[in-house]
Amino acid sequence: MNVRAAVCTGLHEPWKVEDVEIGDPHANEVKVQMVYAGMCHSDEHLRTGDISAPTEVLEFFGVDSLFPCVGGHEGAGIVVEVGEGVKSVSVGDHVAAAFMPACGICFWCASGRQHLCDLGMSTLAGPMMSDGTWRHHLNGKNVNRMTQLGTFAEYMVVNEASVVKIDPNASLKAAALISCGISTGFGSAVDRAKVTPGETVVVVGCGGVGAGAIQGARLAGARQILAVDPLPFKTDKAKTIGATHTAASMLEANLMLPDMTQGRMADVVILTPGVLTGDLIAPAMALASKDGRVVTTAIAPFNQDKVDLNLFNFAMFNQALLGTVFGSCSPRVQIPNLLRLYEAGMLEIDDLITQEYTLDQVQNGYDDLASGLNIRGVVNFSA
Ligand SMILES: NC(=O)c1ccc[n+]([C@@H]2O[C@H](COP(=O)([O-])OP(=O)(O)OC[C@H]3O[C@@H](n4cnc5c(N)ncnc54)[C@H](O)[C@@H]3O)[C@@H](O)[C@H]2O)c1
Ligand SMILES: [Zn+2]
Ligand SMILES: [Zn+2]
């Protein structure tokens, strides 16, 4: 069938709606009708070149380019067709997309770390992970899909490992945001940094992922949450979801923390700016206390392989620098859990959706994100 999908055809090319031909689901694949898709910054990385890969890596994926690519990896929808052997979902089930697939049987999945599933290695580009064939074509040519998903499309055909079944009564709009940004931020605080009651947490970058981190810190019992963002609109919103203090920069935060912490500095620093670069590590480490944990959640361009880090202080202050993917929690655990928190009124999502867009307006949504107007934009497929 032909579906309308927002596709990026090359570096710095705009997201543009095209008719993409998708095949029927093969074994272990499902077809999902999309209802909402969230507009995470990571899709923009693909367009701007902040997510890229060397030629030899692309060859490994069986492609010569990351383009063309159907965008979108946040979203929720309804299963409309299942291929042979699909066990985890049936037609009619409501599902959230998971940018980290979870096979359930590899070493990482079996040891409770589905966010590290070995299938994750095939998500950059390339054919279906089920059988290595292509299911998506544009003008007769193969099309990549963002993280083996492509939620900016009316329908997507994906491996069942890439969807998480959710409660049929759960809000699909909330599920769309929880499917990546909120889960990643929340887990950065709760599952990676393991914030404990009474701690002081700094969240650097207050977009969709930062909004998850602030709320994770709040629910974990942080006494103080310092939200850092140059845009007042973002820090104002941060105050409504748990931030107790705000700053426009890490430098300003550095000057505030001694007074806030009897000179000890922050227990936890979570880095969720739009793009991570090596030069942000030293100022982030300087915000952290002795025994402090610094979590790098934001994605850095592939060529960022140098950081400034004073190794004497790092060891003598007993500090930790931690990476995280999907907030270091299994999607099949985190997504339903956070939906329940949302339903209990303990997790704010609705107010983080600044604007809804049609599929044709995906580029407008990313322009608004770049202009600092959105915490999260959402594609509403019924609009
Ligand atoms: N690790 C993972 O698994 C994972 C998953 C999802 C997203 N991400 C990444 O997380 C990052 C955040 O995503 P998002 O969708 O929330 O982005 P966003 O663009 O919505 O928000 C980023 C915010 O950071 C602010 N900012 C930029 N530079 C800053 C700085 N130096 N100091 C303070 N604030 C700064 C911006 O004003 C903006 O409000 C992106 O890099 C995204 O790719 C990582
Ligand atoms: Zn994302
Ligand atoms: Zn696995």
GROMACS .gro file of C-alpha atoms and ligand atoms in nm:
model
  429
    1MET     CA    1   0.000   0.000   0.000
    2ASN     CA    2   0.100   0.364  -0.042
    3VAL     CA    3   0.117   0.580   0.270
    4ARG     CA    4   0.194   0.945   0.325
    5ALA     CA    5   0.517   0.987   0.521
    6ALA     CA    6   0.749   1.276   0.613
    7VAL     CA    7   1.080   1.193   0.448
    8CYS     CA    8   1.419   1.362   0.455
    9THR     CA    9   1.608   1.305   0.130
   10GLY     CA   10   1.947   1.452   0.222
   11LEU     CA   11   2.151   1.663   0.465
   12HIS     CA   12   1.972   1.991   0.546
   13GLU     CA   13   1.682   1.901   0.316
   14PRO     CA   14   1.344   1.976   0.476
   15TRP     CA   15   1.105   1.707   0.596
   16LYS     CA   16   0.866   1.662   0.305
   17VAL     CA   17   0.559   1.442   0.273
   18GLU     CA   18   0.599   1.173   0.007
   19ASP     CA   19   0.399   0.869  -0.102
   20VAL     CA   20   0.597   0.577   0.036
   21GLU     CA   21   0.514   0.224  -0.068
   22ILE     CA   22   0.510  -0.021   0.222
   23GLY     CA   23   0.489  -0.398   0.189
   24ASP     CA   24   0.281  -0.638   0.399
   25PRO     CA   25   0.435  -0.749   0.730
   26HIS     CA   26   0.667  -1.050   0.698
   27ALA     CA   27   0.724  -1.296   0.983
   28ASN     CA   28   0.765  -1.123   1.321
   29GLU     CA   29   0.651  -0.789   1.179
   30VAL     CA   30   0.344  -0.578   1.247
   31LYS     CA   31   0.167  -0.295   1.068
   32VAL     CA   32   0.068  -0.005   1.292
   33GLN     CA   33  -0.171   0.277   1.209
   34MET     CA   34  -0.020   0.585   1.367
   35VAL     CA   35  -0.238   0.809   1.584
   36TYR     CA   36   0.019   1.049   1.736
   37ALA     CA   37   0.392   1.102   1.677
   38GLY     CA   38   0.614   1.316   1.900
   39MET     CA   39   0.877   1.543   1.752
   40CYS     CA   40   1.197   1.458   1.943
   41HIS     CA   41   1.517   1.648   1.870
   42SER     CA   42   1.692   1.327   1.758
   43ASP     CA   43   1.511   1.328   1.419
   44GLU     CA   44   1.645   1.677   1.360
   45HIS     CA   45   1.997   1.543   1.427
   46LEU     CA   46   1.960   1.324   1.121
   47ARG     CA   47   1.869   1.621   0.901
   48THR     CA   48   2.143   1.848   1.038
   49GLY     CA   49   2.415   1.581   1.029
   50ASP     CA   50   2.447   1.556   1.409
   51ILE     CA   51   2.364   1.188   1.365
   52SER     CA   52   2.585   1.054   1.089
   53ALA     CA   53   2.803   0.752   1.023
   54PRO     CA   54   3.130   0.681   0.839
   55THR     CA   55   3.105   0.504   0.502
   56GLU     CA   56   3.239   0.175   0.641
   57VAL     CA   57   2.966   0.175   0.906
   58LEU     CA   58   2.699   0.245   0.644
   59GLU     CA   59   2.836  -0.043   0.433
   60PHE     CA   60   2.785  -0.268   0.733
   61PHE     CA   61   2.419  -0.165   0.730
   62GLY     CA   62   2.397  -0.241   0.359
   63VAL     CA   63   2.333   0.121   0.259
   64ASP     CA   64   2.539   0.399   0.106
   65SER     CA   65   2.354   0.679   0.282
   66LEU     CA   66   2.125   0.746   0.577
   67PHE     CA   67   1.893   0.911   0.321
   68PRO     CA   68   1.620   0.897   0.215
   69CYS     CA   69   1.471   0.831   0.556
   70VAL     CA   70   1.118   0.829   0.696
   71GLY     CA   71   1.143   1.037   1.014
   72GLY     CA   72   1.000   0.987   1.359
   73HIS     CA   73   1.073   0.751   1.644
   74GLU     CA   74   0.829   0.877   1.908
   75GLY     CA   75   0.471   0.770   1.864
   76ALA     CA   76   0.174   0.554   1.939
   77GLY     CA   77  -0.088   0.379   1.731
   78ILE     CA   78  -0.301   0.071   1.672
   79VAL     CA   79  -0.190  -0.265   1.531
   80VAL     CA   80  -0.384  -0.333   1.211
   81GLU     CA   81  -0.203  -0.639   1.073
   82VAL     CA   82   0.041  -0.897   1.206
   83GLY     CA   83   0.284  -1.122   1.021
   84GLU     CA   84   0.345  -1.489   1.085
   85GLY     CA   85   0.478  -1.583   1.429
   86VAL     CA   86   0.400  -1.252   1.601
   87LYS     CA   87   0.338  -1.331   1.967
   88SER     CA   88   0.349  -1.010   2.169
   89VAL     CA   89   0.065  -0.815   2.002
   90SER     CA   90  -0.257  -0.880   1.809
   91VAL     CA   91  -0.470  -0.678   1.567
   92GLY     CA   92  -0.646  -0.399   1.759
   93ASP     CA   93  -0.382  -0.368   2.031
   94HIS     CA   94  -0.264  -0.020   2.119
   95VAL     CA   95   0.112   0.018   2.107
   96ALA     CA   96   0.386   0.271   2.172
   97ALA     CA   97   0.693   0.281   1.947
   98ALA     CA   98   1.025   0.187   2.106
   99PHE     CA   99   1.337   0.326   1.940
  100MET     CA  100   1.535   0.058   2.120
  101PRO     CA  101   1.394  -0.276   2.008
  102ALA     CA  102   1.378  -0.554   2.264
  103CYS     CA  103   1.406  -0.912   2.137
  104GLY     CA  104   1.363  -1.059   2.485
  105ILE     CA  105   1.621  -1.334   2.443
  106CYS     CA  106   1.967  -1.181   2.386
  107PHE     CA  107   2.213  -1.156   2.679
  108TRP     CA  108   2.107  -0.797   2.754
  109CYS     CA  109   1.734  -0.857   2.736
  110ALA     CA  110   1.765  -1.178   2.938
  111SER     CA  111   1.952  -0.990   3.208
  112GLY     CA  112   1.680  -0.727   3.239
  113ARG     CA  113   1.850  -0.460   3.029
  114GLN     CA  114   1.628  -0.445   2.722
  115HIS     CA  115   1.746  -0.090   2.650
  116LEU     CA  116   2.076  -0.256   2.550
  117CYS     CA  117   1.920  -0.525   2.327
  118ASP     CA  118   2.160  -0.651   2.058
  119LEU     CA  119   1.900  -0.559   1.794
  120GLY     CA  120   1.980  -0.195   1.878
  121MET     CA  121   2.285  -0.217   1.652
  122SER     CA  122   2.061  -0.236   1.344
  123THR     CA  123   1.861   0.078   1.411
  124LEU     CA  124   2.079   0.342   1.242
  125ALA     CA  125   1.968   0.255   0.888
  126GLY     CA  126   1.912  -0.035   0.654
  127PRO     CA  127   1.655  -0.303   0.580
  128MET     CA  128   1.409  -0.472   0.818
  129MET     CA  129   1.584  -0.643   1.106
  130SER     CA  130   1.349  -0.941   1.072
  131ASP     CA  131   1.492  -1.083   0.749
  132GLY     CA  132   1.720  -0.821   0.592
  133THR     CA  133   1.477  -0.731   0.314
  134TRP     CA  134   1.328  -0.387   0.242
  135ARG     CA  135   0.964  -0.313   0.312
  136HIS     CA  136   0.963   0.060   0.229
  137HIS     CA  137   1.020   0.215  -0.114
  138LEU     CA  138   1.009   0.563  -0.257
  139ASN     CA  139   0.995   0.589  -0.637
  140GLY     CA  140   1.112   0.228  -0.651
  141LYS     CA  141   1.415   0.286  -0.424
  142ASN     CA  142   1.477   0.155  -0.072
  143VAL     CA  143   1.393   0.394   0.212
  144ASN     CA  144   1.551   0.393   0.559
  145ARG     CA  145   1.337   0.454   0.867
  146MET     CA  146   1.448   0.644   1.175
  147THR     CA  147   1.554   0.378   1.430
  148GLN     CA  148   1.373   0.104   1.233
  149LEU     CA  149   1.044   0.289   1.300
  150GLY     CA  150   0.943   0.596   1.098
  151THR     CA  151   0.653   0.724   1.307
  152PHE     CA  152   0.598   1.026   1.077
  153ALA     CA  153   0.387   0.805   0.850
  154GLU     CA  154   0.019   0.712   0.839
  155TYR     CA  155   0.118   0.347   0.877
  156MET     CA  156   0.447   0.182   0.962
  157VAL     CA  157   0.563  -0.177   0.925
  158VAL     CA  158   0.806  -0.267   1.202
  159ASN     CA  159   0.949  -0.564   1.387
  160GLU     CA  160   0.737  -0.663   1.687
  161ALA     CA  161   1.047  -0.599   1.899
  162SER     CA  162   1.000  -0.227   1.825
  163VAL     CA  163   0.653  -0.191   1.975
  164VAL     CA  164   0.532  -0.201   2.333
  165LYS     CA  165   0.173  -0.305   2.405
  166ILE     CA  166  -0.009  -0.054   2.624
  167ASP     CA  167  -0.343  -0.043   2.801
  168PRO     CA  168  -0.625   0.006   2.545
  169ASN     CA  169  -0.766   0.285   2.760
  170ALA     CA  170  -0.435   0.470   2.793
  171SER     CA  171  -0.397   0.807   2.621
  172LEU     CA  172  -0.221   0.753   2.287
  173LYS     CA  173  -0.109   1.116   2.292
  174ALA     CA  174   0.065   1.075   2.628
  175ALA     CA  175   0.204   0.741   2.511
  176ALA     CA  176   0.361   0.914   2.210
  177LEU     CA  177   0.572   1.143   2.431
  178ILE     CA  178   0.647   0.871   2.683
  179SER     CA  179   0.767   0.642   2.404
  180CYS     CA  180   1.099   0.831   2.385
  181GLY     CA  181   1.157   1.175   2.536
  182ILE     CA  182   0.980   1.147   2.870
  183SER     CA  183   1.103   0.791   2.936
  184THR     CA  184   1.460   0.883   2.845
  185GLY     CA  185   1.466   1.188   3.071
  186PHE     CA  186   1.282   1.019   3.355
  187GLY     CA  187   1.512   0.718   3.345
  188SER     CA  188   1.820   0.944   3.331
  189ALA     CA  189   1.725   1.069   3.677
  190VAL     CA  190   1.564   0.761   3.831
  191ASP     CA  191   1.730   0.462   3.669
  192ARG     CA  192   2.072   0.596   3.568
  193ALA     CA  193   2.155   0.862   3.827
  194LYS     CA  194   1.942   0.681   4.090
  195VAL     CA  195   1.838   1.008   4.253
  196THR     CA  196   1.749   0.959   4.621
  197PRO     CA  197   1.528   1.170   4.852
  198GLY     CA  198   1.687   1.498   4.959
  199GLU     CA  199   1.937   1.527   4.674
  200THR     CA  200   2.010   1.833   4.461
  201VAL     CA  201   1.973   1.772   4.088
  202VAL     CA  202   2.069   1.999   3.797
  203VAL     CA  203   1.901   1.941   3.460
  204VAL     CA  204   2.079   2.118   3.173
  205GLY     CA  205   1.839   2.167   2.879
  206CYS     CA  206   1.464   2.183   2.942
  207GLY     CA  207   1.305   2.044   2.624
  208GLY     CA  208   1.102   1.723   2.610
  209VAL     CA  209   1.379   1.501   2.748
  210GLY     CA  210   1.474   1.754   3.018
  211ALA     CA  211   1.106   1.773   3.118
  212GLY     CA  212   1.119   1.398   3.181
  213ALA     CA  213   1.439   1.433   3.385
  214ILE     CA  214   1.295   1.710   3.602
  215GLN     CA  215   0.987   1.501   3.677
  216GLY     CA  216   1.192   1.188   3.743
  217ALA     CA  217   1.404   1.382   3.992
  218ARG     CA  218   1.091   1.526   4.155
  219LEU     CA  219   0.925   1.183   4.192
  220ALA     CA  220   1.250   1.034   4.326
  221GLY     CA  221   1.239   1.291   4.606
  222ALA     CA  222   1.500   1.547   4.504
  223ARG     CA  223   1.491   1.839   4.750
  224GLN     CA  224   1.614   2.089   4.494
  225ILE     CA  225   1.598   2.080   4.114
  226LEU     CA  226   1.790   2.347   3.926
  227ALA     CA  227   1.667   2.374   3.567
  228VAL     CA  228   1.916   2.530   3.323
  229ASP     CA  229   1.815   2.666   2.983
  230PRO     CA  230   1.892   2.994   2.804
  231LEU     CA  231   1.524   3.032   2.708
  232PRO     CA  232   1.297   3.176   2.983
  233PHE     CA  233   0.993   3.002   2.826
  234LYS     CA  234   1.159   2.665   2.898
  235THR     CA  235   1.267   2.744   3.254
  236ASP     CA  236   0.922   2.891   3.331
  237LYS     CA  237   0.765   2.563   3.220
  238ALA     CA  238   1.028   2.371   3.419
  239LYS     CA  239   0.907   2.546   3.735
  240THR     CA  240   0.556   2.414   3.678
  241ILE     CA  241   0.675   2.051   3.671
  242GLY     CA  242   0.912   2.045   3.967
  243ALA     CA  243   1.209   2.278   3.920
  244THR     CA  244   1.276   2.472   4.241
  245HIS     CA  245   1.545   2.696   4.091
  246THR     CA  246   1.636   2.810   3.739
  247ALA     CA  247   1.946   2.943   3.563
  248ALA     CA  248   2.016   3.059   3.208
  249SER     CA  249   2.355   2.885   3.180
  250MET     CA  250   2.582   2.634   3.353
  251LEU     CA  251   2.800   2.927   3.461
  252GLU     CA  252   2.505   3.090   3.636
  253ALA     CA  253   2.416   2.753   3.792
  254ASN     CA  254   2.776   2.720   3.913
  255LEU     CA  255   2.746   3.049   4.098
  256MET     CA  256   2.411   2.952   4.257
  257LEU     CA  257   2.493   2.601   4.376
  258PRO     CA  258   2.732   2.686   4.665
  259ASP     CA  259   2.452   2.878   4.840
  260MET     CA  260   2.196   2.609   4.762
  261THR     CA  261   2.409   2.320   4.895
  262GLN     CA  262   2.622   2.453   5.185
  263GLY     CA  263   2.911   2.463   4.939
  264ARG     CA  264   2.885   2.097   4.839
  265MET     CA  265   2.744   2.143   4.482
  266ALA     CA  266   2.494   1.910   4.309
  267ASP     CA  267   2.459   1.538   4.375
  268VAL     CA  268   2.342   1.480   4.018
  269VAL     CA  269   2.381   1.669   3.689
  270ILE     CA  270   2.181   1.553   3.385
  271LEU     CA  271   2.280   1.683   3.042
  272THR     CA  272   1.981   1.712   2.808
  273PRO     CA  273   2.066   2.004   2.574
  274GLY     CA  274   1.965   1.971   2.207
  275VAL     CA  275   2.316   1.869   2.099
  276LEU     CA  276   2.598   1.744   2.323
  277THR     CA  277   2.954   1.858   2.256
  278GLY     CA  278   3.278   1.769   2.434
  279ASP     CA  279   3.322   2.119   2.574
  280LEU     CA  280   3.007   2.080   2.789
  281ILE     CA  281   3.160   1.805   3.005
  282ALA     CA  282   3.406   2.014   3.208
  283PRO     CA  283   3.146   2.277   3.314
  284ALA     CA  284   2.899   1.997   3.395
  285MET     CA  285   3.155   1.814   3.614
  286ALA     CA  286   3.221   2.146   3.790
  287LEU     CA  287   2.853   2.157   3.896
  288ALA     CA  288   2.880   1.817   4.064
  289SER     CA  289   2.972   1.752   4.427
  290LYS     CA  290   3.222   1.499   4.560
  291ASP     CA  291   3.067   1.160   4.478
  292GLY     CA  292   2.851   1.344   4.222
  293ARG     CA  293   2.699   1.165   3.920
  294VAL     CA  294   2.689   1.336   3.580
  295VAL     CA  295   2.463   1.173   3.320
  296THR     CA  296   2.506   1.248   2.949
  297THR     CA  297   2.170   1.190   2.784
  298ALA     CA  298   2.187   1.427   2.486
  299ILE     CA  299   2.323   1.290   2.162
  300ALA     CA  300   2.655   1.418   2.029
  301PRO     CA  301   2.769   1.427   1.666
  302PHE     CA  302   2.971   1.116   1.577
  303ASN     CA  303   3.298   1.313   1.558
  304GLN     CA  304   3.281   1.431   1.921
  305ASP     CA  305   3.557   1.212   2.061
  306LYS     CA  306   3.737   1.459   2.289
  307VAL     CA  307   3.630   1.596   2.625
  308ASP     CA  308   3.801   1.817   2.878
  309LEU     CA  309   3.808   1.631   3.206
  310ASN     CA  310   4.043   1.698   3.493
  311LEU     CA  311   4.134   1.339   3.577
  312PHE     CA  312   4.292   1.433   3.911
  313ASN     CA  313   3.972   1.595   4.035
  314PHE     CA  314   3.761   1.320   3.876
  315ALA     CA  315   3.933   1.050   4.083
  316MET     CA  316   3.993   1.249   4.401
  317PHE     CA  317   3.632   1.375   4.409
  318ASN     CA  318   3.510   1.019   4.354
  319GLN     CA  319   3.282   1.135   4.071
  320ALA     CA  320   3.098   0.936   3.802
  321LEU     CA  321   3.033   1.023   3.438
  322LEU     CA  322   2.753   0.808   3.297
  323GLY     CA  323   2.609   0.761   2.949
  324THR     CA  324   2.252   0.650   2.898
  325VAL     CA  325   2.035   0.514   2.620
  326PHE     CA  326   1.657   0.529   2.671
  327GLY     CA  327   1.724   0.638   3.031
  328SER     CA  328   1.874   0.296   3.113
  329CYS     CA  329   1.540   0.120   3.160
  330SER     CA  330   1.361  -0.142   2.953
  331PRO     CA  331   1.098   0.015   2.724
  332ARG     CA  332   0.849  -0.263   2.807
  333VAL     CA  333   0.878  -0.170   3.174
  334GLN     CA  334   0.917   0.207   3.159
  335ILE     CA  335   0.649   0.299   2.903
  336PRO     CA  336   0.353   0.126   3.077
  337ASN     CA  337   0.484   0.240   3.417
  338LEU     CA  338   0.501   0.606   3.317
  339LEU     CA  339   0.158   0.587   3.152
  340ARG     CA  340   0.020   0.471   3.488
  341LEU     CA  341   0.194   0.761   3.664
  342TYR     CA  342   0.040   0.996   3.407
  343GLU     CA  343  -0.305   0.848   3.465
  344ALA     CA  344  -0.259   0.888   3.841
  345GLY     CA  345  -0.195   1.258   3.785
  346MET     CA  346   0.166   1.228   3.904
  347LEU     CA  347   0.339   1.289   3.571
  348GLU     CA  348   0.264   1.599   3.362
  349ILE     CA  349   0.252   1.536   2.988
  350ASP     CA  350  -0.040   1.736   2.842
  351ASP     CA  351   0.108   2.070   2.933
  352LEU     CA  352   0.439   1.978   2.762
  353ILE     CA  353   0.265   1.947   2.425
  354THR     CA  354   0.306   2.301   2.304
  355GLN     CA  355   0.151   2.253   1.963
  356GLU     CA  356  -0.009   1.990   1.741
  357TYR     CA  357   0.074   1.962   1.372
  358THR     CA  358  -0.053   1.774   1.068
  359LEU     CA  359   0.185   1.537   0.891
  360ASP     CA  360   0.240   1.804   0.624
  361GLN     CA  361   0.363   2.042   0.893
  362VAL     CA  362   0.650   1.832   1.033
  363GLN     CA  363   0.909   2.079   0.906
  364ASN     CA  364   0.712   2.369   1.059
  365GLY     CA  365   0.723   2.180   1.388
  366TYR     CA  366   1.101   2.148   1.373
  367ASP     CA  367   1.132   2.515   1.271
  368ASP     CA  368   0.928   2.601   1.582
  369LEU     CA  369   1.155   2.378   1.796
  370ALA     CA  370   1.462   2.557   1.658
  371SER     CA  371   1.299   2.893   1.733
  372GLY     CA  372   1.252   2.788   2.095
  373LEU     CA  373   0.872   2.785   2.074
  374ASN     CA  374   0.807   2.419   2.160
  375ILE     CA  375   0.866   2.198   2.457
  376ARG     CA  376   0.721   1.920   2.238
  377GLY     CA  377   0.536   1.932   1.910
  378VAL     CA  378   0.311   1.639   1.823
  379VAL     CA  379   0.184   1.513   1.488
  380ASN     CA  380  -0.188   1.440   1.514
  381PHE     CA  381  -0.278   1.199   1.233
  382SER     CA  382  -0.650   1.263   1.261
  383ALA     CA  383  -0.609   1.642   1.227
  384LIG     N1  384   2.023   0.907   2.507
  384LIG     C1  385   1.907   0.879   2.453
  384LIG     O1  386   1.863   0.763   2.451
  384LIG     C2  387   1.825   0.991   2.393
  384LIG     C3  388   1.689   0.970   2.366
  384LIG     C4  389   1.613   1.078   2.319
  384LIG     C5  390   1.672   1.200   2.295
  384LIG     N2  391   1.805   1.215   2.319
  384LIG     C6  392   1.872   1.342   2.299
  384LIG     O2  393   1.841   1.427   2.409
  384LIG     C7  394   1.864   1.562   2.370
  384LIG     C8  395   1.747   1.648   2.411
  384LIG     O3  396   1.635   1.617   2.328
  384LIG     P1  397   1.505   1.709   2.329
  384LIG     O4  398   1.411   1.647   2.231
  384LIG     O5  399   1.461   1.736   2.467
  384LIG     O6  400   1.566   1.844   2.266
  384LIG     P2  401   1.502   1.992   2.268
  384LIG     O7  402   1.562   2.063   2.153
  384LIG     O8  403   1.353   1.983   2.279
  384LIG     O9  404   1.553   2.055   2.405
  384LIG     C9  405   1.684   2.093   2.427
  384LIG    C10  406   1.686   2.216   2.518
  384LIG    O10  407   1.823   2.243   2.551
  384LIG    C11  408   1.839   2.383   2.556
  384LIG     N3  409   1.985   2.408   2.544
  384LIG    C12  410   2.061   2.405   2.432
  384LIG     N4  411   2.190   2.428   2.465
  384LIG    C13  412   2.195   2.444   2.600
  384LIG    C14  413   2.300   2.468   2.694
  384LIG     N5  414   2.426   2.480   2.654
  384LIG     N6  415   2.268   2.481   2.824
  384LIG    C15  416   2.140   2.468   2.864
  384LIG     N7  417   2.036   2.441   2.782
  384LIG    C16  418   2.064   2.430   2.651
  384LIG    C17  419   1.753   2.436   2.443
  384LIG    O11  420   1.718   2.573   2.464
  384LIG    C18  421   1.632   2.343   2.455
  384LIG    O12  422   1.531   2.396   2.538
  384LIG    C19  423   1.890   1.556   2.219
  384LIG    O13  424   2.030   1.555   2.196
  384LIG    C20  425   1.830   1.424   2.180
  384LIG    O14  426   1.884   1.374   2.060
  384LIG    C21  427   1.883   1.113   2.369
  385ZN      ZN  428   1.382   1.065   2.089
  386ZN      ZN  429   1.749  -0.842   2.304
   0.00000   0.00000   0.00000
